[in-house]
Short mmCIF file of C-alpha atoms and ligand atoms in Angstrom, two decimals:
data_model
loop_
_atom_site.label_atom_id
_atom_site.label_comp_id
_atom_site.label_asym_id
_atom_site.label_seq_id
_atom_site.Cartn_x
_atom_site.Cartn_y
_atom_site.Cartn_z
CA MET M 1 -36.73 -12.71 -7.79
CA VAL M 2 -33.03 -11.86 -7.95
CA LYS M 3 -31.17 -10.93 -4.78
CA PHE M 4 -28.47 -8.25 -4.99
CA LEU M 5 -25.95 -10.82 -3.77
CA ASP M 6 -26.72 -14.37 -2.64
CA LEU M 7 -23.67 -15.24 -0.55
CA LYS M 8 -25.05 -18.65 0.36
CA LYS M 9 -25.05 -19.60 -3.32
CA VAL M 10 -21.61 -18.06 -3.85
CA THR M 11 -20.17 -20.22 -1.05
CA ALA M 12 -22.03 -23.28 -2.31
CA LEU M 13 -20.23 -22.98 -5.69
CA HIS M 14 -17.15 -24.41 -3.97
CA GLY M 15 -18.95 -25.72 -0.87
CA ASP M 16 -17.41 -29.17 -0.58
CA GLU M 17 -13.83 -27.93 -0.89
CA ILE M 18 -14.51 -25.12 1.58
CA LEU M 19 -16.05 -27.44 4.17
CA GLN M 20 -13.12 -29.82 3.84
CA ALA M 21 -10.64 -26.97 4.31
CA VAL M 22 -12.46 -25.68 7.40
CA SER M 23 -12.72 -29.13 8.90
CA ASP M 24 -8.98 -29.75 8.32
CA ILE M 25 -8.15 -26.62 10.31
CA VAL M 26 -10.59 -27.45 13.11
CA ASN M 27 -8.96 -30.85 13.43
CA SER M 28 -5.40 -29.54 13.20
CA GLY M 29 -5.42 -27.74 16.55
CA TRP M 30 -3.53 -24.77 15.01
CA TYR M 31 -5.65 -21.64 14.48
CA LEU M 32 -3.36 -18.64 13.87
CA GLN M 33 -0.08 -18.00 12.05
CA GLY M 34 0.31 -21.51 10.71
CA GLU M 35 0.60 -23.55 7.52
CA ALA M 36 -2.69 -22.35 5.99
CA THR M 37 -1.69 -18.68 6.30
CA ARG M 38 1.78 -19.33 4.87
CA SER M 39 0.31 -21.31 2.00
CA PHE M 40 -2.28 -18.67 1.11
CA GLU M 41 0.29 -15.86 1.38
CA LYS M 42 2.60 -17.70 -1.01
CA ASN M 43 -0.19 -18.46 -3.49
CA TYR M 44 -1.71 -14.98 -3.33
CA ALA M 45 1.68 -13.29 -3.82
CA ARG M 46 2.28 -15.47 -6.89
CA PHE M 47 -1.23 -14.80 -8.19
CA ILE M 48 -0.87 -11.01 -7.87
CA GLY M 49 2.73 -11.09 -9.11
CA CYS M 50 4.50 -9.74 -6.02
CA ARG M 51 7.36 -10.99 -3.84
CA HIS M 52 5.31 -10.64 -0.65
CA ALA M 53 1.74 -11.06 0.56
CA ILE M 54 1.19 -10.32 4.26
CA CYS M 55 -2.21 -11.28 5.64
CA VAL M 56 -3.87 -8.90 8.10
CA GLY M 57 -7.25 -8.61 9.81
CA ASN M 58 -9.17 -6.70 7.13
CA GLY M 59 -8.86 -4.32 4.19
CA LEU M 60 -8.83 -1.14 6.27
CA ASP M 61 -5.90 -2.45 8.30
CA ALA M 62 -4.08 -3.44 5.10
CA LEU M 63 -4.21 0.13 3.74
CA SER M 64 -3.59 1.66 7.11
CA LEU M 65 -0.55 -0.52 7.89
CA ILE M 66 1.03 0.32 4.51
CA LEU M 67 0.94 4.03 5.45
CA ARG M 68 2.08 3.33 9.01
CA ALA M 69 5.02 1.30 7.72
CA MET M 70 5.90 4.13 5.33
CA LYS M 71 6.00 6.47 8.34
CA GLU M 72 8.07 4.03 10.40
CA THR M 73 10.60 3.75 7.57
CA GLY M 74 10.82 7.52 7.05
CA ARG M 75 9.07 7.53 3.68
CA LEU M 76 6.18 9.64 4.97
CA LEU M 77 6.28 12.55 7.40
CA ASP M 78 3.61 13.51 9.93
CA ASP M 79 2.17 16.17 7.61
CA SER M 80 2.49 14.26 4.33
CA GLU M 81 -0.36 14.55 1.86
CA ILE M 82 -1.94 11.50 0.27
CA ILE M 83 -3.74 11.99 -3.04
CA VAL M 84 -6.90 9.88 -3.19
CA PRO M 85 -10.09 9.77 -5.29
CA ALA M 86 -13.02 11.73 -3.84
CA ASN M 87 -15.42 8.95 -4.89
CA THR M 88 -14.34 5.98 -2.85
CA TYR M 89 -15.51 3.88 0.05
CA ILE M 90 -14.71 5.65 3.31
CA ALA M 91 -12.15 3.03 4.37
CA THR M 92 -9.64 4.39 1.84
CA ILE M 93 -9.81 7.80 3.51
CA LEU M 94 -9.89 6.42 7.07
CA ALA M 95 -6.61 4.61 6.40
CA ILE M 96 -5.10 8.06 5.78
CA THR M 97 -6.73 9.95 8.66
CA ARG M 98 -6.05 7.10 11.11
CA ASN M 99 -2.34 7.72 10.51
CA GLY M 100 -2.72 11.48 11.03
CA LEU M 101 -1.90 12.07 7.35
CA ARG M 102 -3.64 14.59 5.09
CA PRO M 103 -6.08 13.35 2.42
CA VAL M 104 -6.10 15.36 -0.81
CA LEU M 105 -9.25 14.48 -2.71
CA VAL M 106 -9.25 14.38 -6.50
CA GLU M 107 -12.30 14.10 -8.73
CA PRO M 108 -12.88 11.11 -11.03
CA LEU M 109 -13.52 11.21 -14.78
CA LYS M 110 -17.21 11.10 -15.68
CA ASP M 111 -17.00 8.23 -18.14
CA THR M 112 -14.63 5.85 -16.31
CA LEU M 113 -15.58 6.80 -12.72
CA GLN M 114 -11.85 6.56 -11.91
CA ILE M 115 -9.45 9.20 -10.62
CA ASP M 116 -8.55 11.88 -13.20
CA HIS M 117 -4.82 11.98 -13.92
CA ASP M 118 -4.92 15.71 -14.70
CA GLY M 119 -6.46 16.21 -11.28
CA ILE M 120 -3.61 14.21 -9.73
CA ARG M 121 -1.03 16.34 -11.51
CA LYS M 122 -2.64 19.55 -10.22
CA ALA M 123 -2.84 18.17 -6.67
CA VAL M 124 0.87 17.33 -6.38
CA THR M 125 2.78 19.55 -3.92
CA PRO M 126 6.20 19.24 -2.23
CA LYS M 127 4.33 17.53 0.64
CA THR M 128 2.75 14.79 -1.47
CA GLY M 129 3.82 11.50 0.09
CA ALA M 130 1.84 9.01 -1.97
CA ILE M 131 -0.83 8.63 -4.62
CA MET M 132 -3.49 6.14 -3.59
CA ILE M 133 -5.66 4.86 -6.42
CA VAL M 134 -8.77 2.74 -5.93
CA HIS M 135 -9.81 0.08 -8.44
CA LEU M 136 -13.41 0.94 -7.63
CA TYR M 137 -16.22 -1.40 -8.74
CA GLY M 138 -13.57 -3.88 -9.97
CA ARG M 139 -12.41 -1.49 -12.72
CA ASN M 140 -8.68 -0.95 -13.18
CA ALA M 141 -7.85 2.67 -12.27
CA PHE M 142 -4.18 2.62 -13.31
CA THR M 143 -3.23 4.48 -16.49
CA PRO M 144 -0.02 5.23 -18.41
CA GLU M 145 -0.49 8.89 -17.36
CA ILE M 146 -0.50 7.95 -13.66
CA GLU M 147 2.56 5.78 -14.26
CA ALA M 148 4.26 8.81 -15.88
CA ILE M 149 3.39 11.13 -12.96
CA CYS M 150 4.89 8.64 -10.47
CA ARG M 151 7.99 8.20 -12.61
CA GLU M 152 8.56 11.95 -13.10
CA THR M 153 7.92 12.95 -9.49
CA GLY M 154 9.20 9.86 -7.68
CA ILE M 155 5.97 9.78 -5.63
CA PRO M 156 5.07 6.20 -4.68
CA LEU M 157 1.81 4.63 -5.83
CA ILE M 158 -0.40 2.70 -3.44
CA GLU M 159 -3.36 0.66 -4.68
CA ASP M 160 -6.64 0.00 -2.91
CA ASN M 161 -7.39 -3.36 -4.50
CA ALA M 162 -10.27 -4.24 -2.15
CA GLN M 163 -12.72 -4.53 -5.06
CA ALA M 164 -10.55 -5.85 -7.88
CA HIS M 165 -8.89 -9.19 -7.11
CA GLY M 166 -7.81 -10.73 -10.39
CA CYS M 167 -8.08 -7.54 -12.44
CA ARG M 168 -5.28 -6.63 -14.85
CA PHE M 169 -3.69 -3.51 -16.31
CA ARG M 170 -3.58 -3.56 -20.13
CA ASP M 171 0.01 -4.91 -20.15
CA GLY M 172 -1.11 -8.04 -18.30
CA ARG M 173 0.13 -7.17 -14.81
CA ARG M 174 -2.44 -7.68 -12.06
CA THR M 175 -3.79 -4.77 -10.06
CA GLY M 176 -2.13 -5.03 -6.67
CA SER M 177 1.32 -5.32 -8.27
CA LEU M 178 1.46 -1.94 -10.01
CA GLY M 179 2.84 0.30 -7.26
CA LEU M 180 4.88 0.25 -4.07
CA ALA M 181 2.21 -1.69 -2.17
CA ALA M 182 -1.47 -2.61 -2.32
CA GLY M 183 -4.20 -3.24 0.24
CA HIS M 184 -6.69 -6.05 -0.35
CA SER M 185 -9.92 -6.82 1.51
CA PHE M 186 -11.40 -10.30 1.72
CA TYR M 187 -14.69 -9.12 3.23
CA PRO M 188 -17.28 -11.83 2.35
CA GLY M 189 -18.94 -9.88 -0.47
CA LYS M 190 -15.70 -9.09 -2.33
CA ASN M 191 -14.64 -11.04 -5.45
CA LEU M 192 -12.25 -13.07 -3.29
CA GLY M 193 -14.25 -13.23 -0.09
CA ALA M 194 -13.59 -15.04 3.19
CA LEU M 195 -16.28 -16.28 5.58
CA GLY M 196 -15.58 -13.33 7.85
CA ASP M 197 -13.05 -10.49 7.98
CA ALA M 198 -9.62 -10.77 6.38
CA GLY M 199 -7.22 -8.69 4.31
CA ALA M 200 -3.71 -8.59 2.89
CA VAL M 201 -0.93 -6.32 1.74
CA THR M 202 1.08 -7.15 -1.38
CA THR M 203 4.44 -5.56 -2.14
CA ASP M 204 7.82 -6.19 -3.75
CA ASP M 205 9.55 -4.09 -1.10
CA ASP M 206 11.36 -6.34 1.41
CA GLU M 207 11.72 -3.67 4.08
CA LEU M 208 8.08 -2.62 3.94
CA ALA M 209 6.92 -6.24 4.03
CA ASP M 210 9.04 -6.89 7.09
CA VAL M 211 7.73 -3.83 8.96
CA ILE M 212 4.07 -4.50 8.04
CA ARG M 213 4.37 -8.09 9.24
CA ALA M 214 5.72 -6.86 12.57
CA LEU M 215 3.17 -4.03 12.92
CA GLY M 216 0.26 -6.44 12.48
CA ASN M 217 1.64 -8.67 15.21
CA TYR M 218 1.95 -6.10 18.06
CA GLY M 219 5.09 -4.64 16.50
CA SER M 220 7.09 -7.78 17.11
CA HIS M 221 9.73 -9.33 14.85
CA ARG M 222 10.72 -11.88 17.43
CA LYS M 223 8.53 -13.36 20.14
CA TYR M 224 8.21 -10.98 23.12
CA GLU M 225 10.47 -8.34 21.55
CA PHE M 226 8.67 -5.23 20.32
CA ARG M 227 10.27 -2.76 17.92
CA TYR M 228 7.04 -0.82 17.32
CA LYS M 229 3.84 -0.09 19.20
CA GLY M 230 1.95 -2.32 16.82
CA VAL M 231 -1.58 -3.62 16.56
CA ASN M 232 -3.24 -7.02 16.51
CA SER M 233 -4.23 -7.54 12.88
CA ARG M 234 -3.88 -11.16 11.81
CA ILE M 235 -5.85 -13.66 9.75
CA ASP M 236 -7.44 -16.83 11.13
CA GLU M 237 -6.12 -20.12 9.76
CA ILE M 238 -9.72 -21.00 8.86
CA GLN M 239 -10.07 -17.89 6.71
CA ALA M 240 -6.68 -18.46 5.06
CA ALA M 241 -7.66 -22.03 4.18
CA VAL M 242 -11.01 -20.89 2.74
CA LEU M 243 -9.28 -18.18 0.70
CA ASP M 244 -6.73 -20.66 -0.63
CA VAL M 245 -9.61 -22.77 -2.00
CA LYS M 246 -11.45 -19.78 -3.47
CA LEU M 247 -8.27 -18.34 -5.02
CA ARG M 248 -7.99 -21.44 -7.23
CA HIS M 249 -11.41 -20.60 -8.70
CA LEU M 250 -11.06 -16.83 -8.80
CA ASP M 251 -10.30 -16.39 -12.50
CA ALA M 252 -13.19 -18.69 -13.45
CA ASP M 253 -15.53 -16.91 -11.01
CA ASN M 254 -14.50 -13.54 -12.47
CA ALA M 255 -15.13 -14.90 -15.99
CA ARG M 256 -18.66 -15.70 -14.91
CA ARG M 257 -19.12 -12.14 -13.62
CA LEU M 258 -17.95 -10.92 -17.02
CA GLU M 259 -20.61 -13.02 -18.80
CA ILE M 260 -23.34 -11.48 -16.65
CA ALA M 261 -21.90 -8.01 -17.23
CA ARG M 262 -21.72 -8.49 -21.01
CA TYR M 263 -25.36 -9.58 -20.95
CA TYR M 264 -26.31 -6.33 -19.22
CA ASP M 265 -24.05 -4.32 -21.58
CA THR M 266 -25.91 -5.61 -24.61
CA HIS M 267 -29.45 -5.96 -23.26
CA ILE M 268 -29.94 -2.80 -21.24
CA SER M 269 -30.90 0.02 -23.57
CA ARG M 270 -32.46 3.19 -22.34
CA ARG M 271 -31.65 6.80 -22.89
CA ASP M 272 -32.09 7.61 -19.19
CA ILE M 273 -29.74 4.89 -17.92
CA GLU M 274 -26.04 5.24 -18.54
CA ILE M 275 -23.52 2.39 -18.40
CA PRO M 276 -19.98 3.59 -17.55
CA ARG M 277 -17.38 3.13 -20.29
CA ILE M 278 -17.03 -0.56 -21.14
CA MET M 279 -13.47 -1.78 -20.62
CA PRO M 280 -11.51 -4.65 -22.24
CA ALA M 281 -12.30 -7.97 -20.52
CA GLY M 282 -9.28 -8.31 -18.19
CA GLU M 283 -9.40 -4.71 -17.01
CA ASN M 284 -12.69 -5.10 -15.18
CA VAL M 285 -13.57 -7.93 -12.80
CA TYR M 286 -17.05 -6.53 -12.14
CA HIS M 287 -17.11 -6.50 -8.37
CA ILE M 288 -20.06 -4.17 -8.95
CA TYR M 289 -22.14 -3.47 -12.06
CA PRO M 290 -22.91 0.24 -11.68
CA VAL M 291 -25.36 2.18 -13.81
CA LEU M 292 -25.99 5.92 -13.60
CA SER M 293 -29.41 7.47 -13.89
CA PRO M 294 -30.93 10.85 -13.06
CA ARG M 295 -33.98 8.72 -12.13
CA ARG M 296 -31.98 6.50 -9.78
CA ASP M 297 -34.48 6.47 -6.90
CA GLU M 298 -37.40 5.66 -9.23
CA LEU M 299 -35.35 2.90 -10.84
CA LEU M 300 -34.47 1.44 -7.45
CA ALA M 301 -38.14 1.39 -6.39
CA HIS M 302 -39.22 -0.07 -9.73
CA LEU M 303 -36.64 -2.88 -9.56
CA SER M 304 -37.57 -3.59 -5.97
CA SER M 305 -41.25 -3.94 -6.97
CA ARG M 306 -40.12 -6.48 -9.59
CA GLY M 307 -38.18 -8.46 -6.97
CA VAL M 308 -34.72 -7.28 -8.07
CA GLY M 309 -32.33 -6.29 -5.27
CA THR M 310 -29.98 -3.35 -5.80
CA ILE M 311 -27.58 -1.29 -3.66
CA ILE M 312 -26.26 2.26 -4.01
CA HIS M 313 -22.44 2.48 -3.98
CA TYR M 314 -22.45 4.91 -2.23
CA PRO M 315 -25.33 7.20 -1.21
CA VAL M 316 -23.13 9.82 0.54
CA PRO M 317 -19.53 10.63 -0.51
CA PRO M 318 -16.78 10.64 2.18
CA HIS M 319 -16.52 14.46 2.31
CA ARG M 320 -20.24 14.79 3.10
CA GLN M 321 -20.36 12.28 5.97
CA GLU M 322 -21.20 13.38 9.49
CA ALA M 323 -17.89 11.90 10.69
CA THR M 324 -15.73 13.91 8.32
CA ARG M 325 -17.54 17.04 7.30
CA ASN M 326 -15.67 19.29 9.72
CA ASP M 327 -12.28 18.00 8.56
CA PHE M 328 -10.17 20.56 6.65
CA TRP M 329 -10.24 18.43 3.48
CA ALA M 330 -14.03 18.13 3.51
CA LYS M 331 -15.44 21.30 5.05
CA GLY M 332 -16.86 23.68 2.47
CA LYS M 333 -15.34 21.62 -0.36
CA SER M 334 -17.34 20.64 -3.38
CA PHE M 335 -16.64 17.78 -5.72
CA PRO M 336 -19.41 18.03 -8.33
CA ILE M 337 -18.54 14.93 -10.39
CA THR M 338 -18.29 12.81 -7.25
CA GLU M 339 -21.58 14.22 -5.97
CA MET M 340 -23.24 13.56 -9.35
CA ILE M 341 -22.05 9.93 -9.27
CA HIS M 342 -23.28 9.45 -5.73
CA SER M 343 -26.70 10.89 -6.62
CA ARG M 344 -27.12 8.74 -9.76
CA GLU M 345 -25.37 5.44 -9.05
CA LEU M 346 -27.24 2.14 -8.71
CA SER M 347 -25.60 -1.30 -8.60
CA LEU M 348 -27.35 -4.22 -10.32
CA PRO M 349 -27.02 -7.79 -9.06
CA ILE M 350 -23.84 -9.57 -10.17
CA SER M 351 -22.01 -12.62 -8.84
CA PRO M 352 -20.42 -15.84 -10.06
CA ALA M 353 -23.47 -17.71 -8.75
CA MET M 354 -25.91 -15.86 -11.03
CA THR M 355 -27.44 -17.44 -14.12
CA LEU M 356 -28.05 -15.78 -17.49
CA GLU M 357 -31.79 -16.30 -16.87
CA GLU M 358 -31.49 -14.16 -13.77
CA ALA M 359 -29.50 -11.56 -15.72
CA ALA M 360 -32.33 -11.51 -18.28
CA GLU M 361 -34.86 -10.97 -15.50
CA VAL M 362 -32.81 -8.00 -14.23
CA ALA M 363 -32.33 -6.48 -17.72
CA ASP M 364 -36.05 -6.84 -18.50
CA ALA M 365 -36.95 -5.19 -15.22
CA VAL M 366 -34.57 -2.27 -15.96
CA ASN M 367 -35.90 -1.85 -19.50
CA SER M 368 -39.50 -1.83 -18.26
CA LEU M 369 -39.07 1.29 -16.11
CA PRO M 370 -41.98 3.48 -17.31
CA ALA M 371 -40.91 6.57 -19.29
CA SER M 372 -41.05 9.72 -17.21
C1 PLP C 1 -14.18 -3.15 1.32
C2 PLP C 1 -13.31 -2.00 1.05
C3 PLP C 1 -12.30 -1.60 1.94
C4 PLP C 1 -12.16 -2.11 3.34
O1 PLP C 1 -12.14 -3.46 3.51
P1 PLP C 1 -12.58 -4.14 4.89
O2 PLP C 1 -12.07 -5.52 4.76
O3 PLP C 1 -14.07 -4.03 4.99
O4 PLP C 1 -11.90 -3.38 5.99
C5 PLP C 1 -11.41 -0.61 1.53
N1 PLP C 1 -11.55 0.01 0.34
C6 PLP C 1 -12.54 -0.32 -0.52
C7 PLP C 1 -12.60 0.38 -1.83
C8 PLP C 1 -13.45 -1.32 -0.18
O5 PLP C 1 -14.43 -1.61 -1.05
#
């Protein structure tokens, strides 16, 4: 039996250090906006390669506060358009709609599953305020072509790095440091996961960092003085301390994910199961190991009968959700590549706590799907 994700085992990998960190905070009597948060922010900023890391309540808030801060500083207008991949988790889109901005959905490429740069180019208008890329599944989505579009047009790049902590662009820079600002989620199941909700923004922009820090703390720069109508979006000291521990092991944990992934790459062989384009080691931190199959639902049932847990990322694309389907950017729109991915995608188990024996069990189970 192989679970899709055994979080208990993932935590146990660094269990002693985590328990010590939690107990230190409990005994310190200081639970918000203290030493642990400052320490993690400093270490995470250095890890990503940015001047600033600002911790917030979760990944959605991180993305949303970046856009809000861009509005507050006059870099986005009320009717600005934000270019975003059509195949993403809904949070990316909600960060845009929450700010009253206009999502402009762009299809991914079939082989990489990442936003198509030609599609971005065609979607640019005088109202484009930002290009938001998503390093979906842990795969770097940044390309020299996207870099060129941003350079030529002056449109800022924002990264959704919720699924790709530790990933790199081919020149060695980490995802999360490639644009104006990036949103990170530390939801427990992410590569760098807390024991609850948490998130962060990274940026090199001093002004943006300053505004985001205020916005997440009721809009206050100084105690009891409020420049903005802000929100309460902060990180617990306990979560910051846990993340500081796990950050030290992140590269090693991601290396373990890569080993599992390479096992699947070389041991899964079927004509009716497609593995998305394999990327150089550093450019994919394998948050998810997706495969595509026209027989997805059969494969899911077959794996389940063999005791292998899987999840679909994601069964319904954002533009087809009940919550959004009457929105102007979704209604009557069709995104065939996105819809194909959503109808064929299945995620196999992967985590730093998995063994190669378990990976073999999964690969055998996949390969034993009866021919149709
Ligand atoms: C998890 C996730 C988010 C949101 O993060 P939360 O911490 O759950 O708010 C945003 N974008 C993507 C791509 C994600 O996977």
